[in-house]
Amino acid sequence: VQLQASGGGLVQPGGSLRLSCAASGFTLDSKTIAWFRQAPGKERERVSCIISSDGSTYYSDSVKGRFTISRDNAKNTVYLRMNSLKPEDTAVYYCAADSMCWKTADGYDYWGQGTQVTVSS
């Protein structure tokens, strides 16, 4: 099982980015995919999940209405579309896979390598 996160970068406040998490070694209908983020000096925070069985989604209050998680089963890839970005969204973003949308990072067996998102003018 491997996860490859990409798509981070530097963006101005109010801008948008789309992160990708390409999965291999399993299909997206068999594992729930979560996006976490970790800012310097802070704990890794769950941002969003997409559930394996039915594609239902979860968002943290801090990103609800601004971020959208989706998946492309044909490409075996999960996306995180981030709109109206704020400086407080600055963090390293990770994708993770497991059987459920666990709240804490220690619940996940598989992790991507992380991609840096910096929101700054």
Short mmCIF file of C-alpha atoms in Angstrom, two decimals:
data_model
loop_
_atom_site.label_atom_id
_atom_site.label_comp_id
_atom_site.label_asym_id
_atom_site.label_seq_id
_atom_site.Cartn_x
_atom_site.Cartn_y
_atom_site.Cartn_z
CA VAL A 1 0.00 0.00 0.00
CA GLN A 2 1.39 3.38 -1.01
CA LEU A 3 0.05 6.91 -0.97
CA GLN A 4 1.59 9.77 -2.93
CA ALA A 5 0.48 13.29 -1.96
CA SER A 6 1.12 16.23 -4.26
CA GLY A 7 -0.19 19.64 -5.28
CA GLY A 8 0.99 21.88 -2.48
CA GLY A 9 2.56 25.26 -3.03
CA LEU A 10 2.54 28.94 -2.18
CA VAL A 11 -0.75 30.77 -2.64
CA GLN A 12 -2.08 34.16 -1.62
CA PRO A 13 -4.88 34.50 0.91
CA GLY A 14 -8.20 33.87 -0.80
CA GLY A 15 -6.59 31.64 -3.40
CA SER A 16 -7.13 27.98 -4.22
CA LEU A 17 -5.14 24.79 -4.50
CA ARG A 18 -5.99 21.20 -5.29
CA LEU A 19 -4.11 18.44 -3.51
CA SER A 20 -3.93 14.92 -4.91
CA CYS A 21 -3.41 11.62 -3.13
CA ALA A 22 -2.60 8.82 -5.55
CA ALA A 23 -3.10 5.36 -4.09
CA SER A 24 -1.49 2.09 -5.13
CA GLY A 25 -1.74 -1.40 -3.79
CA PHE A 26 -5.43 -1.08 -3.00
CA THR A 27 -8.61 0.40 -4.46
CA LEU A 28 -10.42 3.41 -3.04
CA ASP A 29 -13.58 1.44 -2.37
CA SER A 30 -11.66 -0.66 0.16
CA LYS A 31 -10.15 2.04 2.36
CA THR A 32 -11.23 5.35 3.82
CA ILE A 33 -8.93 8.21 2.89
CA ALA A 34 -8.29 11.11 5.22
CA TRP A 35 -6.43 14.38 4.85
CA PHE A 36 -4.53 15.66 7.85
CA ARG A 37 -2.43 18.76 8.27
CA GLN A 38 0.32 19.72 10.64
CA ALA A 39 1.52 23.23 11.27
CA PRO A 40 4.84 23.91 13.01
CA GLY A 41 4.60 23.26 16.72
CA LYS A 42 1.09 21.82 16.47
CA GLU A 43 -0.40 18.36 16.48
CA ARG A 44 -1.47 16.67 13.28
CA GLU A 45 -5.11 17.65 12.70
CA ARG A 46 -7.73 15.73 10.74
CA VAL A 47 -9.18 17.94 8.01
CA SER A 48 -11.40 15.72 5.90
CA CYS A 49 -12.33 12.11 5.11
CA ILE A 50 -14.02 10.26 2.31
CA ILE A 51 -15.55 6.97 3.32
CA SER A 52 -14.67 3.85 1.34
CA SER A 53 -18.08 2.21 1.25
CA ASP A 54 -20.32 5.00 0.06
CA GLY A 55 -18.16 8.05 -0.63
CA SER A 56 -19.68 10.07 2.17
CA THR A 57 -17.52 12.88 3.45
CA TYR A 58 -16.43 14.58 6.66
CA TYR A 59 -14.94 18.03 7.21
CA SER A 60 -13.54 19.73 10.27
CA ASP A 61 -15.28 22.93 11.29
CA SER A 62 -12.21 24.94 10.35
CA VAL A 63 -12.47 24.00 6.66
CA LYS A 64 -16.17 23.25 6.18
CA GLY A 65 -17.57 25.20 3.26
CA ARG A 66 -14.10 25.95 1.84
CA PHE A 67 -12.57 22.52 1.22
CA THR A 68 -14.03 19.70 -0.86
CA ILE A 69 -12.81 16.11 -0.84
CA SER A 70 -13.53 13.86 -3.81
CA ARG A 71 -12.25 10.71 -5.42
CA ASP A 72 -11.70 9.40 -8.92
CA ASN A 73 -11.94 5.63 -8.76
CA ALA A 74 -10.63 5.22 -12.30
CA LYS A 75 -7.43 7.07 -11.37
CA ASN A 76 -7.39 5.66 -7.82
CA THR A 77 -6.84 9.19 -6.59
CA VAL A 78 -8.41 11.34 -3.90
CA TYR A 79 -8.45 15.11 -4.21
CA LEU A 80 -8.75 17.94 -1.73
CA ARG A 81 -9.92 21.14 -3.34
CA MET A 82 -9.08 24.07 -1.08
CA ASN A 83 -10.75 27.42 -1.74
CA SER A 84 -10.70 30.73 0.12
CA LEU A 85 -7.39 29.80 1.69
CA LYS A 86 -6.30 31.60 4.85
CA PRO A 87 -2.85 32.02 6.40
CA GLU A 88 -3.94 29.65 9.17
CA ASP A 89 -4.31 26.90 6.56
CA THR A 90 -0.52 26.90 6.21
CA ALA A 91 0.74 23.42 7.07
CA VAL A 92 2.13 20.22 5.69
CA TYR A 93 -0.80 18.22 4.36
CA TYR A 94 -0.81 14.44 4.52
CA CYS A 95 -3.16 11.82 3.18
CA ALA A 96 -3.76 8.64 5.13
CA ALA A 97 -5.68 5.42 4.61
CA ASP A 98 -7.42 3.01 6.95
CA SER A 99 -10.70 1.23 7.54
CA MET A 100 -12.47 4.18 9.14
CA CYS A 101 -12.34 7.95 9.43
CA TRP A 102 -10.39 7.96 12.69
CA LYS A 103 -10.08 11.30 14.47
CA THR A 104 -6.47 10.93 15.49
CA ALA A 105 -3.40 10.21 13.41
CA ASP A 106 -2.44 7.11 15.35
CA GLY A 107 -5.52 5.35 13.97
CA TYR A 108 -4.09 5.19 10.45
CA ASP A 109 -1.77 2.51 9.16
CA TYR A 110 -0.80 4.11 5.85
CA TRP A 111 0.50 7.62 5.14
CA GLY A 112 1.64 9.66 2.20
CA GLN A 113 4.79 11.75 2.43
CA GLY A 114 3.16 15.17 2.90
CA THR A 115 2.96 18.27 0.74
CA GLN A 116 3.59 21.81 1.95
CA VAL A 117 0.84 24.41 1.65
CA THR A 118 1.81 27.99 2.41
CA VAL A 119 -0.77 30.77 2.37
CA SER A 120 0.90 34.13 2.42
CA SER A 121 0.87 37.48 0.67
#
